[in-house]
PDB file of C-alpha atoms in Angstrom:
ATOM      1  CA  MET A 213     219.612  36.823  50.371  1.00 48.00           C
ATOM      2  CA  LEU A 214     220.731  39.483  47.457  1.00 47.00           C
ATOM      3  CA  ILE A 215     221.113  37.241  44.124  1.00 49.00           C
ATOM      4  CA  THR A 216     222.502  38.560  41.085  1.00 49.00           C
ATOM      5  CA  LYS A 217     221.019  37.731  37.500  1.00 54.00           C
ATOM      6  CA  PRO A 218     223.395  36.438  34.923  1.00 52.00           C
ATOM      7  CA  HIS A 219     222.222  39.896  32.616  1.00 58.00           C
ATOM      8  CA  ASN A 220     223.271  42.554  35.551  1.00 58.00           C
ATOM      9  CA  ARG A 221     226.593  40.364  36.115  1.00 57.00           C
ATOM     10  CA  MET A 222     227.084  41.124  32.166  1.00 60.00           C
ATOM     11  CA  VAL A 223     226.098  44.701  32.470  1.00 51.00           C
ATOM     12  CA  ALA A 224     228.296  45.121  35.608  1.00 52.00           C
ATOM     13  CA  LEU A 225     231.289  43.753  34.112  1.00 48.00           C
ATOM     14  CA  ARG A 226     231.037  45.777  30.833  1.00 57.00           C
ATOM     15  CA  LEU A 227     230.983  48.654  32.940  1.00 47.00           C
ATOM     16  CA  ILE A 228     234.046  48.051  35.153  1.00 48.00           C
ATOM     17  CA  LEU A 229     236.164  47.391  32.139  1.00 52.00           C
ATOM     18  CA  SER A 230     234.876  50.200  29.875  1.00 55.00           C
ATOM     19  CA  GLY A 231     235.950  52.350  33.227  1.00 54.00           C
ATOM     20  CA  GLY A 232     239.560  50.960  33.239  1.00 52.00           C
ATOM     21  CA  LEU A 233     239.402  51.372  29.453  1.00 47.00           C
ATOM     22  CA  SER A 234     238.837  55.115  29.625  1.00 54.00           C
ATOM     23  CA  LEU A 235     241.277  55.905  32.523  1.00 50.00           C
ATOM     24  CA  ALA A 236     243.995  54.204  30.185  1.00 46.00           C
ATOM     25  CA  MET A 237     243.352  56.765  27.224  1.00 52.00           C
ATOM     26  CA  GLY A 238     243.059  59.350  29.464  1.00 53.00           C
ATOM     27  CA  ALA A 239     246.611  58.524  31.131  1.00 48.00           C
ATOM     28  CA  ILE A 240     248.055  58.206  27.614  1.00 46.00           C
ATOM     29  CA  ALA A 241     246.331  61.688  26.598  1.00 52.00           C
ATOM     30  CA  ALA A 242     247.555  63.356  29.864  1.00 53.00           C
ATOM     31  CA  ALA A 243     251.457  62.180  28.821  1.00 49.00           C
ATOM     32  CA  PRO A 244     253.886  64.649  28.935  1.00 53.00           C
ATOM     33  CA  SER A 245     255.171  65.684  25.288  1.00 52.00           C
ATOM     34  CA  TRP A 246     258.742  64.231  26.160  1.00 45.00           C
ATOM     35  CA  ALA A 247     257.826  61.102  26.507  1.00 48.00           C
ATOM     36  CA  ASN A 248     256.097  61.060  23.227  1.00 52.00           C
ATOM     37  CA  ALA A 249     259.336  62.930  21.697  1.00 49.00           C
ATOM     38  CA  ALA A 250     261.080  59.599  23.560  1.00 47.00           C
ATOM     39  CA  ALA A 251     259.364  56.694  21.865  1.00 49.00           C
ATOM     40  CA  ILE A 252     259.960  58.521  18.502  1.00 52.00           C
ATOM     41  CA  GLU A 253     263.565  59.491  18.969  1.00 52.00           C
ATOM     42  CA  PRO A 254     265.085  56.336  21.931  1.00 54.00           C
ATOM     43  CA  PHE A 255     268.826  57.173  21.053  1.00 55.00           C
ATOM     44  CA  LEU A 256     270.454  59.377  23.508  1.00 65.00           C
ATOM     45  CA  ARG A 257     272.715  60.387  20.753  1.00 65.00           C
ATOM     46  CA  PRO A 258     272.544  61.362  16.986  1.00 70.00           C
ATOM     47  CA  PRO A 259     273.576  58.269  14.934  1.00 76.00           C
ATOM     48  CA  MET A 260     277.431  58.741  13.335  1.00 82.00           C
ATOM     49  CA  VAL A 261     279.348  57.455  10.901  1.00 87.00           C
ATOM     50  CA  CYS A 262     283.244  57.156  11.141  1.00 92.00           C
ATOM     51  CA  PRO A 263     284.841  59.415   9.055  1.00 91.00           C
ATOM     52  CA  GLN A 264     286.876  58.142   5.751  1.00 91.00           C
ATOM     53  CA  ASN A 265     288.686  61.528   5.766  1.00 92.00           C
ATOM     54  CA  VAL A 266     292.113  61.045   7.694  1.00 94.00           C
ATOM     55  CA  GLU A 267     291.831  64.852   9.489  1.00 94.00           C
ATOM     56  CA  THR A 268     288.316  64.771  10.563  1.00 94.00           C
ATOM     57  CA  LEU A 269     288.917  60.795  12.261  1.00 94.00           C
ATOM     58  CA  THR A 270     291.818  62.604  13.746  1.00 95.00           C
ATOM     59  CA  THR A 271     289.887  65.703  15.033  1.00 94.00           C
ATOM     60  CA  GLY A 272     287.582  63.074  16.902  1.00 94.00           C
ATOM     61  CA  LEU A 273     290.900  60.890  18.041  1.00 96.00           C
ATOM     62  CA  LEU A 274     291.986  63.976  19.784  1.00 96.00           C
ATOM     63  CA  ARG A 275     289.066  65.271  21.463  1.00 94.00           C
ATOM     64  CA  ASP A 276     288.410  61.564  23.070  1.00 95.00           C
ATOM     65  CA  LEU A 277     291.648  60.067  23.541  1.00 95.00           C
ATOM     66  CA  PRO A 278     292.587  61.496  27.192  1.00 94.00           C
ATOM     67  CA  SER A 279     289.742  60.008  28.620  1.00 94.00           C
ATOM     68  CA  TYR A 280     290.718  56.839  26.195  1.00 95.00           C
ATOM     69  CA  ALA A 281     293.892  56.617  27.511  1.00 93.00           C
ATOM     70  CA  ASN A 282     293.068  56.974  31.369  1.00 92.00           C
ATOM     71  CA  ARG A 283     291.091  54.643  31.537  1.00 92.00           C
ATOM     72  CA  VAL A 284     293.367  52.420  29.678  1.00 91.00           C
ATOM     73  CA  ALA A 285     296.024  52.947  31.638  1.00 87.00           C
ATOM     74  CA  ARG A 286     293.981  52.264  35.447  1.00 84.00           C
ATOM     75  CA  ARG A 287     292.774  48.805  33.943  1.00 83.00           C
ATOM     76  CA  THR A 288     296.375  48.329  32.672  1.00 74.00           C
ATOM     77  CA  LEU A 289     298.514  49.700  36.022  1.00 68.00           C
ATOM     78  CA  GLY A 290     301.637  47.316  36.140  1.00 60.00           C
ATOM     79  CA  THR A 291     301.225  45.203  33.159  1.00 57.00           C
ATOM     80  CA  THR A 292     302.428  47.600  29.989  1.00 54.00           C
ATOM     81  CA  PRO A 293     306.609  48.457  29.689  1.00 53.00           C
ATOM     82  CA  ASP A 294     305.479  52.308  29.868  1.00 53.00           C
ATOM     83  CA  ASP A 295     303.096  52.652  32.146  1.00 48.00           C
ATOM     84  CA  THR A 296     305.698  53.657  34.704  1.00 50.00           C
ATOM     85  CA  GLN A 297     305.903  57.215  32.110  1.00 54.00           C
ATOM     86  CA  PHE A 298     302.128  57.881  32.148  1.00 61.00           C
ATOM     87  CA  GLY A 299     300.356  59.761  34.634  1.00 74.00           C
ATOM     88  CA  THR A 300     297.118  61.370  33.731  1.00 85.00           C
ATOM     89  CA  MET A 301     296.878  62.926  29.976  1.00 87.00           C
ATOM     90  CA  LEU A 302     295.428  66.542  30.257  1.00 89.00           C
ATOM     91  CA  LEU A 303     295.051  67.273  26.460  1.00 90.00           C
ATOM     92  CA  ALA A 304     295.655  65.768  23.039  1.00 92.00           C
ATOM     93  CA  GLY A 305     296.284  68.176  19.860  1.00 91.00           C
ATOM     94  CA  ARG A 306     298.419  69.657  16.932  1.00 89.00           C
ATOM     95  CA  ALA A 307     297.890  67.430  14.705  1.00 92.00           C
ATOM     96  CA  GLU A 308     299.884  67.314  11.189  1.00 92.00           C
ATOM     97  CA  PHE A 309     299.602  65.169   8.557  1.00 93.00           C
ATOM     98  CA  GLU A 310     302.643  65.708   6.185  1.00 89.00           C
ATOM     99  CA  PRO A 311     304.020  62.307   5.805  1.00 88.00           C
ATOM    100  CA  LEU A 312     307.916  61.240   6.453  1.00 83.00           C
ATOM    101  CA  PRO A 313     309.686  60.060   3.329  1.00 78.00           C
ATOM    102  CA  LEU A 314     309.827  56.618   5.133  1.00 71.00           C
ATOM    103  CA  GLU A 315     312.723  55.379   2.603  1.00 64.00           C
ATOM    104  CA  THR A 316     315.357  57.090   4.198  1.00 58.00           C
ATOM    105  CA  LEU A 317     314.422  55.577   7.673  1.00 57.00           C
ATOM    106  CA  ALA A 318     316.346  51.957   8.255  1.00 52.00           C
ATOM    107  CA  PHE A 319     312.805  50.401   9.401  1.00 55.00           C
ATOM    108  CA  GLU A 320     309.978  50.185   6.698  1.00 54.00           C
ATOM    109  CA  PRO A 321     306.951  50.006   8.883  1.00 54.00           C
ATOM    110  CA  VAL A 322     304.438  49.461   6.576  1.00 49.00           C
ATOM    111  CA  ALA A 323     304.323  48.715   2.820  1.00 52.00           C
ATOM    112  CA  ASP A 324     300.415  50.134   1.456  1.00 51.00           C
ATOM    113  CA  ASP A 325     300.460  53.072  -0.190  1.00 67.00           C
ATOM    114  CA  ALA A 326     297.333  54.056   1.108  1.00 80.00           C
ATOM    115  CA  THR A 327     298.755  54.699   5.167  1.00 87.00           C
ATOM    116  CA  GLN A 328     298.789  57.686   6.208  1.00 92.00           C
ATOM    117  CA  GLN A 329     300.574  58.985   8.455  1.00 94.00           C
ATOM    118  CA  VAL A 330     299.808  61.269  11.905  1.00 95.00           C
ATOM    119  CA  PHE A 331     301.491  63.540  14.199  1.00 95.00           C
ATOM    120  CA  PHE A 332     300.535  64.507  17.271  1.00 95.00           C
ATOM    121  CA  THR A 333     301.013  65.603  21.209  1.00 93.00           C
ATOM    122  CA  THR A 334     299.937  64.853  24.290  1.00 93.00           C
ATOM    123  CA  LEU A 335     299.982  66.517  27.609  1.00 90.00           C
ATOM    124  CA  GLU A 336     300.452  64.535  30.804  1.00 88.00           C
ATOM    125  CA  ARG A 337     301.233  65.644  34.376  1.00 86.00           C
ATOM    126  CA  ARG A 338     302.325  62.993  37.249  1.00 80.00           C
ATOM    127  CA  TYR A 339     302.431  63.478  40.696  1.00 77.00           C
ATOM    128  CA  LEU A 340     306.160  62.357  42.327  1.00 74.00           C
ATOM    129  CA  ASP A 341     306.593  62.156  46.012  1.00 73.00           C
ATOM    130  CA  ASP A 342     306.973  65.919  46.290  1.00 76.00           C
ATOM    131  CA  GLU A 343     306.247  67.556  43.037  1.00 79.00           C
ATOM    132  CA  THR A 344     304.390  67.193  39.940  1.00 81.00           C
ATOM    133  CA  ILE A 345     305.738  67.670  36.503  1.00 80.00           C
ATOM    134  CA  ARG A 346     304.424  67.777  33.232  1.00 84.00           C
ATOM    135  CA  GLN A 347     304.853  65.639  30.508  1.00 84.00           C
ATOM    136  CA  GLU A 348     304.600  65.754  26.736  1.00 88.00           C
ATOM    137  CA  GLN A 349     304.479  62.988  24.112  1.00 90.00           C
ATOM    138  CA  TYR A 350     305.008  63.336  20.683  1.00 92.00           C
ATOM    139  CA  HIS A 351     303.116  60.417  18.892  1.00 94.00           C
ATOM    140  CA  TRP A 352     303.923  59.347  15.441  1.00 93.00           C
ATOM    141  CA  LEU A 353     300.622  57.159  14.373  1.00 94.00           C
ATOM    142  CA  PHE A 354     300.158  54.410  11.235  1.00 94.00           C
ATOM    143  CA  LEU A 355     296.972  54.237  10.221  1.00 95.00           C
ATOM    144  CA  VAL A 356     295.633  52.401   7.013  1.00 92.00           C
ATOM    145  CA  PRO A 357     292.212  52.591   5.964  1.00 92.00           C
ATOM    146  CA  THR A 358     289.745  48.660   5.063  1.00 91.00           C
ATOM    147  CA  ALA A 359     286.685  47.454   4.351  1.00 90.00           C
ATOM    148  CA  GLU A 360     285.632  48.145   7.773  1.00 90.00           C
ATOM    149  CA  GLY A 361     287.280  51.642   8.270  1.00 91.00           C
ATOM    150  CA  TRP A 362     290.667  52.578   9.573  1.00 94.00           C
ATOM    151  CA  ARG A 363     292.739  50.767  11.715  1.00 95.00           C
ATOM    152  CA  LEU A 364     296.130  51.172  13.231  1.00 95.00           C
ATOM    153  CA  THR A 365     298.981  49.205  11.995  1.00 92.00           C
ATOM    154  CA  LEU A 366     302.090  50.799  13.934  1.00 92.00           C
ATOM    155  CA  MET A 367     302.275  53.901  16.694  1.00 94.00           C
ATOM    156  CA  PHE A 368     305.734  55.110  17.728  1.00 94.00           C
ATOM    157  CA  SER A 369     306.120  57.849  20.404  1.00 92.00           C
ATOM    158  CA  ARG A 370     308.903  60.367  22.371  1.00 90.00           C
ATOM    159  CA  LEU A 371     308.537  61.704  25.704  1.00 85.00           C
ATOM    160  CA  ALA A 372     309.659  65.456  26.646  1.00 79.00           C
ATOM    161  CA  ALA A 373     309.407  67.684  29.691  1.00 70.00           C
ATOM    162  CA  ALA A 374     306.989  69.961  29.225  1.00 65.00           C
ATOM    163  CA  ASP A 375     309.042  72.502  32.218  1.00 66.00           C
ATOM    164  CA  GLN A 376     311.909  71.807  30.950  1.00 65.00           C
ATOM    165  CA  PRO A 377     312.246  72.648  27.258  1.00 66.00           C
ATOM    166  CA  SER A 378     315.818  72.717  26.822  1.00 68.00           C
ATOM    167  CA  ARG A 379     316.059  68.978  27.108  1.00 72.00           C
ATOM    168  CA  PRO A 380     315.346  66.866  23.753  1.00 76.00           C
ATOM    169  CA  PRO A 381     312.618  64.697  23.722  1.00 75.00           C
ATOM    170  CA  THR A 382     313.895  60.723  23.771  1.00 81.00           C
ATOM    171  CA  PRO A 383     314.535  58.857  20.867  1.00 84.00           C
ATOM    172  CA  PRO A 384     311.213  57.046  19.460  1.00 85.00           C
ATOM    173  CA  GLN A 385     310.477  54.281  20.388  1.00 89.00           C
ATOM    174  CA  GLU A 386     307.139  51.356  19.353  1.00 91.00           C
ATOM    175  CA  SER A 387     304.159  52.128  21.462  1.00 91.00           C
ATOM    176  CA  SER A 388     301.293  49.952  19.150  1.00 92.00           C
ATOM    177  CA  ASP A 389     300.840  47.518  22.293  1.00 90.00           C
ATOM    178  CA  GLY A 390     301.761  50.045  25.361  1.00 89.00           C
ATOM    179  CA  ILE A 391     298.890  52.251  27.165  1.00 90.00           C
ATOM    180  CA  MET A 392     298.873  55.171  23.994  1.00 91.00           C
ATOM    181  CA  GLY A 393     298.149  52.545  21.176  1.00 93.00           C
ATOM    182  CA  GLN A 394     295.677  50.407  22.996  1.00 94.00           C
ATOM    183  CA  ALA A 395     293.539  53.799  24.057  1.00 95.00           C
ATOM    184  CA  VAL A 396     293.433  54.433  20.292  1.00 96.00           C
ATOM    185  CA  ARG A 397     292.703  50.510  18.784  1.00 96.00           C
ATOM    186  CA  LEU A 398     289.825  51.117  21.030  1.00 96.00           C
ATOM    187  CA  TRP A 399     288.663  54.288  19.934  1.00 96.00           C
ATOM    188  CA  LEU A 400     289.006  53.154  15.947  1.00 96.00           C
ATOM    189  CA  ARG A 401     287.068  50.173  17.410  1.00 95.00           C
ATOM    190  CA  ASP A 402     283.629  52.824  18.965  1.00 94.00           C
ATOM    191  CA  CYS A 403     284.527  54.782  15.181  1.00 94.00           C
ATOM    192  CA  ARG A 404     283.673  51.921  13.228  1.00 93.00           C
ATOM    193  CA  ALA A 405     280.922  50.907  15.220  1.00 91.00           C
ATOM    194  CA  GLY A 406     279.621  54.167  15.154  1.00 90.00           C
ATOM    195  CA  THR A 407     279.021  54.240  18.992  1.00 89.00           C
ATOM    196  CA  LEU A 408     280.965  57.990  19.410  1.00 89.00           C
ATOM    197  CA  PHE A 409     279.775  61.353  19.779  1.00 87.00           C
ATOM    198  CA  PRO A 410     279.585  62.580  16.062  1.00 87.00           C
ATOM    199  CA  ILE A 411     282.648  64.160  15.013  1.00 84.00           C
ATOM    200  CA  GLU A 412     282.097  67.569  13.649  1.00 77.00           C
ATOM    201  CA  ALA A 413     285.562  68.463  11.180  1.00 55.00           C
ATOM    202  CA  ASP A 414     286.153  72.426  12.587  1.00 49.00           C
ATOM    203  CA  THR A 415     285.756  71.267  16.288  1.00 50.00           C
ATOM    204  CA  PRO A 416     288.331  73.094  18.434  1.00 50.00           C
ATOM    205  CA  ILE A 417     290.949  71.026  20.353  1.00 45.00           C
ATOM    206  CA  PRO A 418     290.045  72.277  23.664  1.00 44.00           C
ATOM    207  CA  GLY A 419     293.617  74.233  25.050  1.00 43.00           C
ATOM    208  CA  ALA A 420     295.473  73.295  21.989  1.00 42.00           C
ATOM    209  CA  ALA A 421     296.252  77.023  21.379  1.00 42.00           C
ATOM    210  CA  ASP A 422     298.337  77.091  24.675  1.00 43.00           C
ATOM    211  CA  ARG A 423     300.720  74.446  23.792  1.00 42.00           C
ATOM    212  CA  PRO A 424     304.042  75.093  22.372  1.00 41.00           C
ATOM    213  CA  ALA A 425     305.127  74.382  19.494  1.00 46.00           C
ATOM    214  CA  SER A 426     305.977  70.669  18.136  1.00 48.00           C
ATOM    215  CA  THR A 427     309.251  69.583  18.460  1.00 45.00           C
ATOM    216  CA  GLY A 428     308.274  65.590  18.590  1.00 53.00           C
ATOM    217  CA  ARG A 429     309.527  65.263  14.477  1.00 58.00           C
TER     218      ARG A 429
END
């Protein structure tokens, strides 16, 4: 019967431990370069700060608004008053920032002098029983700066048939709680939280050059 002395057992244990440590160190040394980069930069997207400039802010809003609006429409189908007029948003663009004189209007939406007025157009597609139609919506946003960032205070929208330019748009309707209003609020929330892809001030709006001239104001 083979009896291992205590001294021999300690030597064997040291050899096993040193061999395991050598294997671990070799695995670390052989790790690919992308693994080291991932350990240094754990984020999949670069950090962003929500813009204070309203024009830069609107650039990012129009870039992401179709995906936000389409997701809101799918979640709230049948629960909002304007979902019967909403199809699939394809584009958002044609931003304008020249404010309208509120004193000439019959209503007074906001009283804060810091409020910014933003106008933009969206292009949507709806599928009916036997045809597909395109619709344009003209939106009028009232944005106000706060200590946390920009917030939506009021929104008006009007609808037009893109395939029938001779027909005038519908009268403006308050849409702050509709699909578009919810989408804008969600985007502003994510912007304040810094969870969006960074916004470039000169990012072009896809398809904006092919859009007809705005008639929503």
